[in-house]
XYZ file of C-alpha atoms in Angstrom:
749
model
C -6.340 -81.228 -13.950
C -6.498 -81.978 -10.517
C -8.844 -79.996 -8.071
C -6.707 -77.562 -5.902
C -7.249 -77.609 -2.196
C -8.327 -74.326 -0.322
C -5.857 -72.556 1.539
C -6.502 -72.387 5.419
C -5.476 -69.676 7.260
C -2.701 -70.731 9.622
C -3.263 -70.973 13.432
C -0.324 -69.291 15.305
C 1.039 -69.896 18.865
C 3.538 -67.919 20.989
C 6.819 -69.530 21.474
C 8.816 -66.319 21.644
C 7.743 -62.986 22.526
C 8.506 -60.729 19.737
C 8.302 -63.214 16.630
C 6.191 -65.998 17.602
C 4.424 -67.066 14.669
C 4.684 -70.953 13.753
C 2.296 -73.255 12.009
C 0.482 -75.418 14.703
C 1.659 -78.423 13.213
C 3.420 -79.262 9.985
C 0.930 -80.375 7.314
C 3.038 -81.125 4.061
C 0.209 -82.683 2.169
C -2.088 -79.771 2.948
C 0.580 -77.040 2.368
C 1.828 -78.411 -0.973
C 0.278 -78.493 -4.469
C 0.858 -80.903 -7.101
C 0.524 -79.916 -10.881
C -0.631 -81.472 -14.001
C 1.247 -81.572 -17.125
C -0.334 -80.079 -20.235
C 1.208 -80.490 -23.804
C 1.464 -77.308 -26.367
C 2.860 -77.047 -29.841
C 6.438 -75.439 -30.193
C 6.865 -72.237 -32.427
C 10.488 -71.474 -32.743
C 9.783 -68.003 -32.962
C 8.375 -67.569 -29.763
C 10.118 -66.294 -26.930
C 8.281 -68.182 -24.217
C 7.966 -71.805 -22.953
C 6.542 -73.185 -25.816
C 9.614 -72.935 -27.571
C 12.233 -75.482 -26.126
C 15.053 -73.564 -27.801
C 14.106 -70.391 -25.719
C 14.093 -72.031 -22.518
C 17.565 -73.656 -23.459
C 18.720 -70.519 -24.239
C 17.542 -69.052 -20.827
C 19.304 -72.123 -18.999
C 22.445 -71.126 -20.924
C 22.439 -67.471 -19.389
C 21.286 -68.393 -16.096
C 23.553 -67.785 -13.069
C 22.404 -71.231 -11.453
C 23.642 -73.359 -14.172
C 26.970 -71.499 -13.885
C 27.091 -72.266 -10.488
C 26.496 -75.932 -10.680
C 29.575 -76.036 -12.973
C 31.821 -73.948 -10.892
C 30.771 -76.413 -7.925
C 31.350 -79.361 -9.795
C 35.123 -78.161 -10.715
C 35.960 -77.046 -7.213
C 34.547 -79.888 -5.341
C 37.145 -82.445 -3.701
C 40.006 -80.175 -4.590
C 42.996 -79.624 -2.078
C 42.479 -76.085 -2.449
C 39.574 -75.810 -0.718
C 41.058 -77.163 2.978
C 44.208 -74.748 2.853
C 42.610 -71.715 4.740
C 41.113 -71.130 7.967
C 37.410 -69.976 7.592
C 35.392 -70.381 10.641
C 35.768 -67.000 12.012
C 36.066 -63.585 10.864
C 39.289 -62.084 10.975
C 39.297 -58.415 10.517
C 42.969 -57.504 11.340
C 43.964 -60.098 8.731
C 41.625 -58.484 6.073
C 43.230 -55.012 6.745
C 46.724 -56.344 6.504
C 45.722 -57.545 3.088
C 44.212 -54.308 1.966
C 44.167 -51.250 4.468
C 43.283 -48.304 2.087
C 40.651 -48.743 -0.518
C 39.597 -46.778 -3.673
C 36.070 -47.466 -4.141
C 35.196 -46.986 -7.877
C 32.022 -46.716 -9.827
C 31.882 -47.891 -13.344
C 29.657 -45.474 -15.359
C 31.228 -42.410 -13.600
C 34.769 -43.064 -14.821
C 36.206 -41.135 -17.930
C 38.355 -43.645 -19.479
C 39.349 -42.202 -22.894
C 39.335 -45.111 -25.437
C 39.841 -47.904 -22.819
C 37.168 -49.857 -21.055
C 36.547 -49.236 -17.489
C 38.276 -52.283 -16.244
C 41.275 -51.623 -18.641
C 41.381 -48.055 -17.090
C 41.400 -49.535 -13.612
C 43.952 -51.896 -14.647
C 46.251 -49.310 -15.962
C 50.125 -48.973 -14.514
C 49.976 -45.350 -14.471
C 46.899 -45.346 -12.191
C 48.341 -47.812 -10.076
C 51.750 -45.657 -9.754
C 49.122 -42.907 -8.450
C 47.733 -45.035 -5.913
C 51.140 -46.271 -4.358
C 52.134 -42.900 -4.104
C 48.759 -41.874 -2.315
C 48.969 -45.136 -0.197
C 46.056 -46.916 -1.693
C 46.177 -50.719 -1.515
C 43.158 -51.874 -3.093
C 40.496 -51.351 -5.557
C 36.832 -52.216 -4.968
C 35.362 -52.196 -8.680
C 31.678 -51.694 -7.784
C 29.368 -54.036 -9.646
C 30.564 -54.810 -13.257
C 28.751 -57.931 -13.918
C 25.688 -58.086 -16.105
C 22.656 -56.728 -14.614
C 19.157 -55.790 -15.232
C 16.631 -58.228 -16.963
C 15.618 -60.227 -19.929
C 12.141 -59.579 -21.848
C 12.016 -62.093 -24.611
C 15.271 -62.372 -26.517
C 16.338 -58.723 -25.451
C 18.443 -57.563 -22.454
C 16.720 -54.731 -20.352
C 18.892 -52.002 -18.466
C 19.902 -52.143 -14.835
C 17.275 -50.591 -12.580
C 19.790 -50.209 -9.703
C 23.246 -49.192 -10.848
C 23.922 -52.856 -11.530
C 23.095 -54.327 -8.120
C 20.359 -56.314 -9.998
C 22.754 -58.876 -11.289
C 21.714 -61.611 -13.709
C 25.112 -63.140 -15.126
C 28.335 -64.123 -13.804
C 29.878 -62.733 -16.892
C 31.380 -59.169 -16.843
C 29.112 -56.798 -18.772
C 30.578 -55.645 -22.165
C 29.915 -52.007 -21.233
C 32.818 -52.293 -18.657
C 35.176 -54.884 -20.272
C 35.918 -58.480 -20.218
C 36.816 -61.276 -17.917
C 40.019 -61.121 -19.323
C 40.477 -57.325 -18.584
C 39.280 -58.030 -14.838
C 42.136 -60.604 -14.752
C 44.842 -58.446 -15.861
C 43.472 -55.580 -13.404
C 44.036 -58.367 -10.555
C 47.516 -58.977 -11.698
C 48.437 -55.321 -11.986
C 47.177 -54.726 -8.538
C 49.163 -57.537 -7.342
C 52.157 -56.247 -9.180
C 51.681 -53.099 -7.230
C 51.143 -54.731 -3.941
C 47.533 -54.381 -4.025
C 44.421 -56.249 -4.750
C 40.925 -56.209 -6.130
C 37.551 -56.017 -4.423
C 34.481 -57.668 -6.097
C 30.795 -57.433 -5.303
C 27.975 -60.452 -4.918
C 24.501 -59.609 -3.874
C 23.132 -62.340 -1.788
C 19.807 -60.621 -1.313
C 18.452 -60.536 -4.712
C 19.070 -60.406 -8.556
C 17.420 -58.938 -11.648
C 15.019 -60.242 -13.819
C 17.177 -62.375 -15.692
C 17.374 -65.897 -17.248
C 17.113 -67.250 -13.496
C 13.928 -65.308 -12.859
C 12.253 -65.913 -16.175
C 12.876 -69.549 -15.667
C 11.533 -69.396 -12.190
C 8.409 -67.796 -13.700
C 7.824 -70.708 -15.851
C 7.976 -73.015 -12.976
C 10.967 -74.644 -14.565
C 13.024 -77.179 -12.317
C 14.625 -75.808 -9.226
C 14.470 -72.290 -10.476
C 11.368 -71.088 -8.390
C 13.592 -72.031 -5.331
C 15.793 -69.349 -5.814
C 13.200 -66.782 -4.970
C 10.730 -65.919 -2.462
C 7.575 -66.382 -4.924
C 4.297 -68.134 -4.408
C 2.203 -69.431 -7.039
C -1.363 -68.075 -6.886
C -3.864 -70.668 -8.122
C -6.061 -69.500 -10.806
C -9.394 -69.455 -8.909
C -7.612 -66.757 -6.933
C -6.426 -64.715 -9.767
C -9.396 -62.425 -9.180
C -7.598 -61.244 -5.800
C -4.664 -59.916 -7.862
C -4.543 -56.908 -9.882
C -4.201 -56.831 -13.668
C -0.447 -56.326 -15.373
C -0.659 -53.719 -18.135
C 0.637 -55.152 -21.721
C 3.671 -53.215 -21.145
C 4.786 -54.518 -18.029
C 5.560 -57.956 -16.526
C 4.772 -57.370 -12.976
C 2.851 -54.676 -10.743
C 3.496 -53.831 -6.948
C 0.871 -54.763 -4.799
C -1.469 -52.323 -2.981
C -1.480 -52.719 0.906
C -5.007 -53.879 0.809
C -4.170 -56.543 -1.507
C -1.080 -57.470 0.568
C -3.358 -57.887 3.726
C -5.790 -59.986 1.782
C -3.222 -62.350 0.438
C -1.812 -62.617 3.747
C -5.098 -63.497 5.122
C -5.764 -66.180 2.602
C -2.475 -67.646 3.707
C -0.395 -67.110 0.509
C 2.277 -64.590 1.741
C 3.309 -63.427 5.152
C 2.316 -59.994 4.402
C 3.759 -56.590 5.521
C 7.318 -56.673 6.600
C 8.987 -54.394 9.091
C 9.326 -51.357 6.496
C 9.179 -50.806 3.007
C 12.730 -49.592 1.406
C 12.458 -46.883 -1.149
C 8.577 -46.315 -0.338
C 6.945 -44.440 -2.971
C 3.151 -43.780 -3.197
C 1.708 -45.457 -6.432
C 4.929 -46.899 -7.222
C 6.068 -48.966 -4.211
C 3.729 -49.217 -1.497
C 4.695 -52.962 -0.419
C 7.364 -55.468 -0.812
C 5.406 -57.746 -3.047
C 4.712 -57.670 -6.509
C 2.569 -59.992 -8.893
C 3.545 -61.296 -12.329
C 1.471 -61.479 -15.413
C 0.530 -64.939 -16.381
C 3.601 -66.873 -17.742
C 3.345 -70.285 -19.583
C 5.834 -72.714 -18.399
C 7.449 -75.896 -20.279
C 4.675 -78.134 -18.767
C 1.933 -76.137 -20.745
C 0.644 -74.580 -17.344
C 0.113 -70.880 -17.254
C 0.992 -69.490 -13.785
C 0.854 -66.163 -11.682
C 3.241 -65.661 -8.997
C 3.738 -63.172 -5.896
C 7.122 -62.585 -5.145
C 9.122 -60.639 -2.483
C 11.325 -57.675 -3.250
C 12.967 -55.608 -0.497
C 14.127 -52.904 -2.873
C 12.989 -52.322 -6.427
C 10.188 -54.498 -8.310
C 13.289 -55.705 -10.805
C 15.315 -57.128 -7.821
C 13.444 -60.309 -6.626
C 14.600 -61.262 -3.572
C 16.394 -64.816 -2.878
C 15.194 -67.469 -0.479
C 17.812 -68.809 1.416
C 15.731 -71.463 3.119
C 13.944 -73.217 0.204
C 14.340 -77.025 -0.092
C 16.229 -76.996 -3.050
C 18.712 -74.346 -1.904
C 18.704 -72.832 -5.396
C 19.272 -69.608 -4.069
C 22.149 -70.484 -2.033
C 23.790 -72.253 -4.854
C 23.610 -69.142 -7.065
C 25.297 -66.951 -4.822
C 28.095 -69.187 -3.722
C 28.749 -69.926 -7.199
C 28.892 -66.262 -8.155
C 31.416 -65.819 -5.310
C 33.601 -68.399 -6.467
C 33.684 -67.205 -9.919
C 34.824 -63.899 -8.742
C 37.360 -65.122 -6.442
C 38.517 -68.218 -8.222
C 38.303 -67.377 -12.112
C 38.593 -63.658 -11.928
C 41.199 -63.099 -9.304
C 39.624 -60.831 -6.730
C 40.879 -60.942 -3.055
C 37.678 -59.827 -1.454
C 33.951 -59.426 -1.748
C 31.479 -56.815 -0.746
C 28.098 -58.627 0.430
C 25.363 -56.128 -0.822
C 21.766 -56.203 0.780
C 22.989 -59.087 3.141
C 21.003 -58.114 5.948
C 17.616 -59.424 4.490
C 18.229 -63.110 3.968
C 15.490 -64.281 6.482
C 11.943 -63.486 6.462
C 9.156 -65.319 8.466
C 5.411 -64.700 9.726
C 5.072 -62.912 12.862
C 2.135 -62.350 15.229
C -1.093 -62.003 14.126
C -1.605 -58.166 13.160
C 2.204 -57.527 13.483
C 4.736 -56.998 10.636
C 6.635 -60.078 9.467
C 10.201 -60.594 10.867
C 12.432 -59.256 8.314
C 15.551 -57.572 9.778
C 18.014 -58.784 12.338
C 16.718 -62.427 11.419
C 18.779 -65.422 12.550
C 18.709 -67.101 8.993
C 20.504 -63.691 7.689
C 23.252 -64.371 10.418
C 23.396 -68.172 9.149
C 23.636 -67.516 5.441
C 26.222 -64.864 6.101
C 28.427 -67.314 7.907
C 28.058 -69.653 4.974
C 28.984 -67.304 2.522
C 31.900 -65.343 4.450
C 33.187 -68.903 5.422
C 33.085 -70.118 1.997
C 34.847 -67.030 1.127
C 37.996 -67.495 3.757
C 37.922 -71.113 2.840
C 39.245 -70.198 -0.557
C 41.692 -67.441 0.742
C 39.483 -64.349 0.549
C 37.794 -61.808 2.791
C 34.474 -60.094 2.619
C 32.779 -57.041 4.096
C 29.165 -56.175 4.423
C 26.889 -52.946 4.134
C 24.378 -53.680 6.798
C 22.495 -50.667 7.790
C 20.838 -51.939 10.691
C 21.110 -51.581 14.359
C 24.631 -52.015 15.978
C 23.580 -55.238 17.692
C 22.869 -56.488 14.101
C 26.197 -55.419 12.790
C 27.936 -57.040 15.799
C 26.180 -60.345 15.773
C 26.398 -60.826 11.949
C 29.816 -59.832 12.297
C 30.820 -62.395 15.110
C 30.278 -65.188 12.273
C 29.956 -63.579 9.042
C 31.821 -60.934 7.023
C 35.158 -59.943 8.324
C 34.502 -56.428 7.780
C 31.329 -54.142 8.275
C 30.624 -50.939 6.487
C 30.995 -47.902 8.866
C 26.907 -47.180 8.844
C 27.351 -45.930 12.269
C 29.635 -42.680 12.212
C 29.336 -41.391 8.524
C 26.150 -38.928 9.239
C 27.595 -38.372 12.595
C 30.778 -36.769 11.440
C 28.948 -35.034 8.721
C 26.692 -33.939 11.455
C 29.543 -32.464 13.535
C 30.735 -30.504 10.696
C 27.593 -28.960 9.708
C 26.802 -28.157 13.293
C 30.346 -27.188 14.562
C 29.620 -29.523 17.571
C 30.880 -33.435 17.906
C 28.338 -34.290 20.630
C 26.243 -36.629 18.650
C 29.562 -38.186 16.946
C 30.767 -38.941 20.495
C 27.775 -40.673 21.215
C 27.894 -42.741 18.171
C 31.573 -43.732 18.756
C 31.061 -44.504 22.510
C 27.822 -46.447 21.862
C 29.531 -48.632 18.977
C 32.596 -49.383 21.502
C 29.850 -50.420 24.264
C 27.888 -52.569 22.088
C 30.903 -54.499 20.907
C 31.520 -53.168 17.487
C 35.110 -51.962 17.332
C 36.138 -49.531 14.681
C 39.066 -52.151 13.672
C 35.883 -54.094 12.369
C 34.570 -51.596 10.076
C 35.247 -50.014 6.677
C 35.264 -46.135 7.266
C 34.339 -44.868 3.772
C 33.737 -41.518 2.807
C 31.612 -40.952 -0.337
C 30.323 -43.899 -2.489
C 27.865 -44.121 -5.169
C 24.808 -43.966 -2.518
C 23.086 -41.121 -0.948
C 24.411 -39.781 2.450
C 22.074 -42.081 4.170
C 20.813 -40.941 7.606
C 21.809 -44.191 9.018
C 19.803 -43.887 12.245
C 18.242 -47.213 12.454
C 19.866 -48.199 15.677
C 18.230 -45.195 17.335
C 14.739 -45.289 15.402
C 14.078 -48.928 15.895
C 15.365 -51.150 18.410
C 16.320 -48.203 20.878
C 13.613 -46.095 20.013
C 12.513 -45.818 23.649
C 15.948 -45.930 25.317
C 17.035 -42.416 26.610
C 20.247 -40.597 26.013
C 21.744 -37.525 27.119
C 21.799 -34.616 24.330
C 21.862 -31.089 24.327
C 21.550 -30.735 28.058
C 18.389 -33.116 28.435
C 17.453 -36.652 27.918
C 16.019 -37.522 24.545
C 14.653 -41.104 23.489
C 16.336 -42.658 20.627
C 13.257 -41.787 18.296
C 13.549 -38.065 19.363
C 17.369 -38.383 18.963
C 16.900 -39.720 15.313
C 14.320 -36.998 14.219
C 16.672 -34.317 15.666
C 19.684 -35.475 13.868
C 17.664 -35.924 10.540
C 16.345 -32.403 10.972
C 19.848 -30.897 11.543
C 21.019 -32.427 8.562
C 18.166 -31.484 6.240
C 18.198 -27.914 7.632
C 22.003 -27.397 7.334
C 22.674 -29.447 4.041
C 19.613 -28.923 1.804
C 17.055 -26.353 0.752
C 17.659 -22.851 1.064
C 20.967 -23.765 3.013
C 22.174 -25.598 -0.176
C 20.254 -26.381 -3.297
C 22.454 -28.543 -4.901
C 22.248 -31.416 -1.878
C 18.835 -33.048 -2.890
C 16.750 -35.265 -0.589
C 16.687 -38.797 -1.668
C 13.070 -40.292 -0.788
C 13.142 -41.107 3.085
C 16.695 -42.540 3.324
C 19.200 -39.483 3.212
C 20.705 -36.563 1.009
C 22.261 -37.095 -2.294
C 25.539 -34.931 -2.208
C 29.295 -35.406 -2.443
C 31.535 -34.933 0.350
C 32.549 -31.545 -0.827
C 29.189 -30.273 -1.262
C 28.403 -31.174 2.297
C 31.387 -28.964 3.444
C 30.203 -26.196 1.122
C 26.730 -26.090 2.701
C 28.357 -26.259 6.125
C 30.567 -23.546 5.212
C 27.402 -21.491 3.967
C 27.697 -21.515 0.564
C 23.942 -21.962 -0.727
C 24.259 -22.562 -4.489
C 26.909 -24.160 -7.066
C 27.632 -20.888 -8.604
C 28.608 -19.415 -5.256
C 31.319 -21.783 -4.858
C 34.097 -20.211 -6.134
C 38.125 -20.668 -6.542
C 38.203 -18.455 -3.353
C 36.640 -21.017 -1.452
C 38.730 -24.040 -2.487
C 41.381 -23.922 0.491
C 38.398 -23.828 3.097
C 36.690 -26.674 1.690
C 40.093 -28.699 1.267
C 41.058 -28.173 4.866
C 37.739 -29.388 6.215
C 37.725 -32.391 3.641
C 41.415 -33.438 5.196
C 39.558 -33.330 8.625
C 37.422 -35.778 7.689
C 40.065 -37.947 6.002
C 41.857 -37.768 9.362
C 38.615 -38.968 11.479
C 38.605 -41.939 9.051
C 42.255 -42.887 8.690
C 43.335 -42.127 12.234
C 41.592 -44.918 13.899
C 41.508 -48.693 13.442
C 39.770 -50.104 10.393
C 39.940 -49.926 6.806
C 39.995 -46.308 5.226
C 38.030 -46.017 1.867
C 37.491 -42.982 -0.289
C 36.335 -42.473 -4.033
C 37.399 -40.547 -7.030
C 34.604 -38.034 -5.874
C 36.634 -37.269 -2.817
C 40.132 -37.552 -4.346
C 39.355 -34.989 -7.078
C 36.842 -32.816 -4.927
C 33.887 -33.437 -7.035
C 30.629 -31.132 -6.625
C 27.275 -32.545 -7.578
C 25.844 -32.141 -11.025
C 23.299 -29.504 -11.722
C 19.599 -31.429 -11.460
C 18.900 -29.970 -15.002
C 21.485 -32.122 -16.442
C 20.111 -35.280 -15.093
C 16.545 -34.492 -15.152
C 15.760 -37.665 -16.913
C 17.412 -39.742 -14.458
C 16.094 -38.205 -11.260
C 12.320 -37.594 -12.762
C 11.034 -40.819 -10.658
C 12.778 -39.514 -7.402
C 16.148 -41.149 -7.679
C 17.972 -38.145 -6.836
C 21.074 -39.842 -6.288
C 22.393 -39.174 -9.918
C 23.322 -35.492 -9.025
C 26.255 -36.832 -6.942
C 27.527 -39.458 -9.493
C 29.014 -36.978 -11.889
C 31.587 -38.400 -14.458
C 35.355 -37.733 -13.508
C 38.730 -38.009 -14.958
C 41.107 -39.133 -12.646
C 44.192 -39.392 -14.785
C 43.574 -36.512 -17.440
C 42.869 -39.484 -19.985
C 40.416 -37.280 -21.902
C 40.555 -33.644 -20.782
C 37.853 -32.416 -23.141
C 35.125 -35.111 -22.499
C 32.049 -33.788 -21.370
C 30.554 -37.260 -20.498
C 31.676 -40.717 -19.423
C 31.408 -43.424 -22.087
C 28.020 -44.367 -20.204
C 26.707 -41.139 -20.703
C 27.031 -39.557 -17.121
C 27.816 -35.884 -17.486
C 31.104 -34.783 -16.260
C 31.012 -32.775 -12.983
C 33.244 -29.942 -11.396
C 36.081 -30.924 -9.808
C 37.550 -28.509 -7.159
C 41.011 -30.157 -6.566
C 42.159 -31.370 -10.209
C 43.512 -34.704 -11.493
C 45.726 -37.154 -9.877
C 48.862 -36.320 -11.856
C 48.368 -32.606 -11.446
C 47.666 -32.804 -7.370
C 51.035 -35.311 -7.141
C 52.931 -32.612 -8.353
C 52.006 -30.389 -5.555
C 52.817 -31.372 -2.037
C 49.987 -28.882 -0.601
C 47.289 -30.659 -2.794
C 44.502 -32.798 -1.298
C 45.815 -36.023 -2.700
C 49.433 -35.270 -1.816
C 48.292 -34.626 2.116
C 45.964 -37.677 1.944
C 49.315 -39.155 1.124
C 50.889 -37.852 4.433
C 47.910 -38.728 6.392
C 48.125 -42.515 5.374
C 52.072 -42.567 5.607
C 51.421 -41.873 9.201
C 48.664 -44.475 9.709
C 50.505 -47.111 8.072
C 53.877 -46.346 9.769
C 52.427 -46.484 13.303
C 49.979 -49.473 12.470
C 46.895 -47.132 13.689
C 44.762 -49.512 11.164
C 45.206 -52.546 13.341
C 45.106 -51.037 16.552
C 42.610 -51.051 19.566
C 40.401 -47.997 20.184
C 40.213 -47.232 24.299
C 38.609 -44.322 24.727
C 36.305 -41.120 23.424
C 36.701 -38.595 25.954
C 34.871 -35.524 26.981
C 35.979 -32.382 25.239
C 37.009 -28.957 26.415
C 35.540 -27.225 23.164
C 32.147 -28.889 21.413
C 33.991 -28.862 18.235
C 36.874 -30.812 19.252
C 36.938 -34.507 19.068
C 39.434 -36.924 20.774
C 40.271 -40.658 20.037
C 42.521 -42.879 21.865
C 44.140 -45.775 20.530
C 46.431 -48.663 21.645
C 49.213 -49.532 19.092
C 49.023 -53.362 19.782
C 47.984 -55.051 16.568
C 45.182 -56.356 18.249
C 47.260 -58.116 20.865
C 45.622 -57.120 24.272
C 48.215 -59.004 26.185
C 50.638 -55.914 25.273
C 50.006 -53.825 28.141
C 52.812 -51.572 27.701
C 51.936 -50.934 23.741
C 52.259 -47.180 22.961
C 48.983 -44.900 22.553
C 48.001 -42.735 19.853
C 45.848 -40.019 20.065
C 43.763 -38.436 17.130
C 42.726 -34.811 17.886
C 40.343 -32.979 15.551
C 38.994 -29.703 15.149
C 35.532 -29.758 13.010
C 34.976 -25.866 12.999
C 36.288 -23.073 11.171
C 37.917 -21.013 13.961
C 40.930 -21.705 15.970
C 40.351 -23.833 19.379
C 42.093 -24.503 22.491
C 41.520 -26.969 25.185
C 42.619 -29.714 27.711
C 42.568 -33.583 26.300
C 42.100 -35.769 29.255
C 41.824 -39.670 29.378
C 42.273 -42.270 31.920
C 44.590 -43.860 29.392
C 47.118 -41.425 29.865
C 50.274 -41.987 32.007
C 50.913 -38.734 34.152
C 54.427 -37.104 33.282
C 54.739 -38.745 29.705
C 55.870 -36.473 27.033
C 53.139 -35.813 24.046
C 54.495 -34.958 20.692
C 53.202 -34.748 17.063
C 53.656 -37.733 15.163
C 54.307 -35.758 11.733
C 56.388 -32.884 12.934
C 57.719 -34.455 16.029
C 57.246 -31.129 17.824
C 56.541 -31.918 21.491
C 53.028 -30.420 22.552
C 53.414 -30.887 26.232
C 53.323 -33.108 29.158
C 50.683 -35.307 30.690
C 49.828 -33.821 34.261
C 48.806 -35.578 37.111
C 45.369 -35.333 36.276
C 45.911 -37.247 33.105
C 45.497 -34.228 30.815
C 47.409 -31.813 28.800
C 46.410 -28.912 26.698
C 46.172 -28.581 22.576
C 45.846 -25.782 20.285
C 44.125 -26.376 16.775
C 43.910 -24.286 13.897
C 40.498 -24.173 11.702
C 39.856 -27.556 10.498
C 43.016 -28.999 11.592
C 44.029 -32.391 13.233
C 46.653 -33.820 15.159
C 48.038 -37.258 15.467
C 50.087 -37.602 18.632
C 52.419 -40.075 20.370
C 53.445 -40.291 24.045
C 56.540 -41.527 25.550
C 58.450 -41.648 28.957
C 60.563 -38.591 29.742
C 63.872 -40.934 29.191
C 62.454 -42.430 26.087
C 63.325 -41.392 22.497
C 60.500 -40.406 20.081
C 59.300 -43.020 17.450
C 61.010 -42.383 14.184
C 58.400 -42.879 11.606
C 60.866 -43.259 8.474
C 62.307 -46.393 10.501
C 59.110 -47.737 10.837
C 58.422 -47.293 7.258
C 61.290 -49.315 6.736
């Protein structure tokens, strides 16, 4: 065995203010290690590298191998040159799929069908058409979790720890996914799948990487620690394959030059469980006979090793692109969600400072590559990027076509909880002034995750900036803390014991349970049938807010059915380690396929629905689903989804919100394009007040787009007066006195 060189601490220079660290000069010879080859005997029963059959079995399971096959099949084909791909195009994506249903595989009650077969049912798509839903986001359905020996292990994060391009048999088959795509297309809809550019699970690719096999270590941010320094590493118990590093060990390994050390934050921080973003493996035998130990990066859970987008092998990039092409080309999806795509670049920073791990230019470059490839084959993509508005703007300029609205969701729920839209108006205005237009956003209601506080913009980059709020000036940090405290006080604890805090990141709840808490209902038992009408009215105001502005509108079954959280006692094993999100993921039966079921086929307990199934609701014109259909019909007829937001005016009542849009289809040259005004009441009381905007034309007539009733006239101060019932909203249009009203029925045709 060759002698291993000592690792020398790297000197740094300061070529940038914020993240200055660079090696003084590149020393490839001193920074790269060679390895000797050892021979070992093979045991055909062994589940390790001593058995060539086991290694070959892992290779056949690996995503990197599938990516190589897919890449060779598409390379040089004319289909790769038929579509523009350089620039994101939010409006093109919206015209493909404007209203999304976001599904969650393990919570859907499917009767005797698989999850994918149930999603591809014609009756369900008939219901979606009546409501106005044009796309289904399936959620992650490919195999996830890990491999230990010859055995697959369960997902540690809701199937976002992908280990294969194959559909998980628990959710159906590749053929059933293709059938779903065909049924969606027949109904004028499309299917949205997921890829995870930030990490995988501990599947075949990670196991081969641990063995040091060929390009596989290049997939991950993983560093081999030489045996003479194993004493610096914690021991791994026999029943574990890795353990998290404590901060002291993280600092020591950084000092030795092995890792870049502390990152800007520890997501899902948990004392004794996840104190850093680094873990260390147990000793692993490689096919070359060497035994290795690795320290690897994981932004999220220990079972989600992070992908390295700038390794010389580009193995991680190849793996992710192959997975994307499989979903688009083989399975027939039209779009992809990019999960955990804001964490694709990481580098050492100044001595004593955290490593640069968020808002890194490599993330922008990698997202440009991914999104361009998706557009190149005719699809579109959207990202979930819970970072600053500048990060969302900059990544969106070259990357995904759309971004998840990690700006306004906590703000509109704060408005509902407080009966005051001041913070919501601040987020909307800041978004506009920063350059994040609402047309570029996916305005989603509840999904599988918690209600994240989503205050990163204020708490990090703008923590020292001053903002006017509640008749004083607050720093961004103070503002974030104030909003967080308001949400906790109004939505959890004694106010509502069914909404549970999720680590330091947010609140586990449903939209209906946020509303119930805002309306003063402290327990699940206190929510009776007498409260359903009030909850439904407030729920519809939130639908109007999300649907009557430009951008995609998305909602889940938990919204459509008015689901409440599960009692914590029903999921006590799932939440035992602090993941309280399971309380809001209750099972639900959209189509009454199994009315007596008490759980989904995956074992999720059935939750309580306030509104009833879709077939029942669609027979009642006053139901939640039927009224959502009416809201979406107005949205579609007017083209609000592809319009341009102009103004978020001041309001006469703190519970009122006004949004002014130009219905121009994105064509800024249309100076005479009509205006649309969304006016909402976030309180349970009747309010009246003046609506004023410099965008209004004096003496124009203002009328209700739904009822065609005239509301009034714009005066010379560019204002008019409205009256709103409790939890009500108006979609208003204007016209010159000599013009006729817009006929929505003609627009539909």
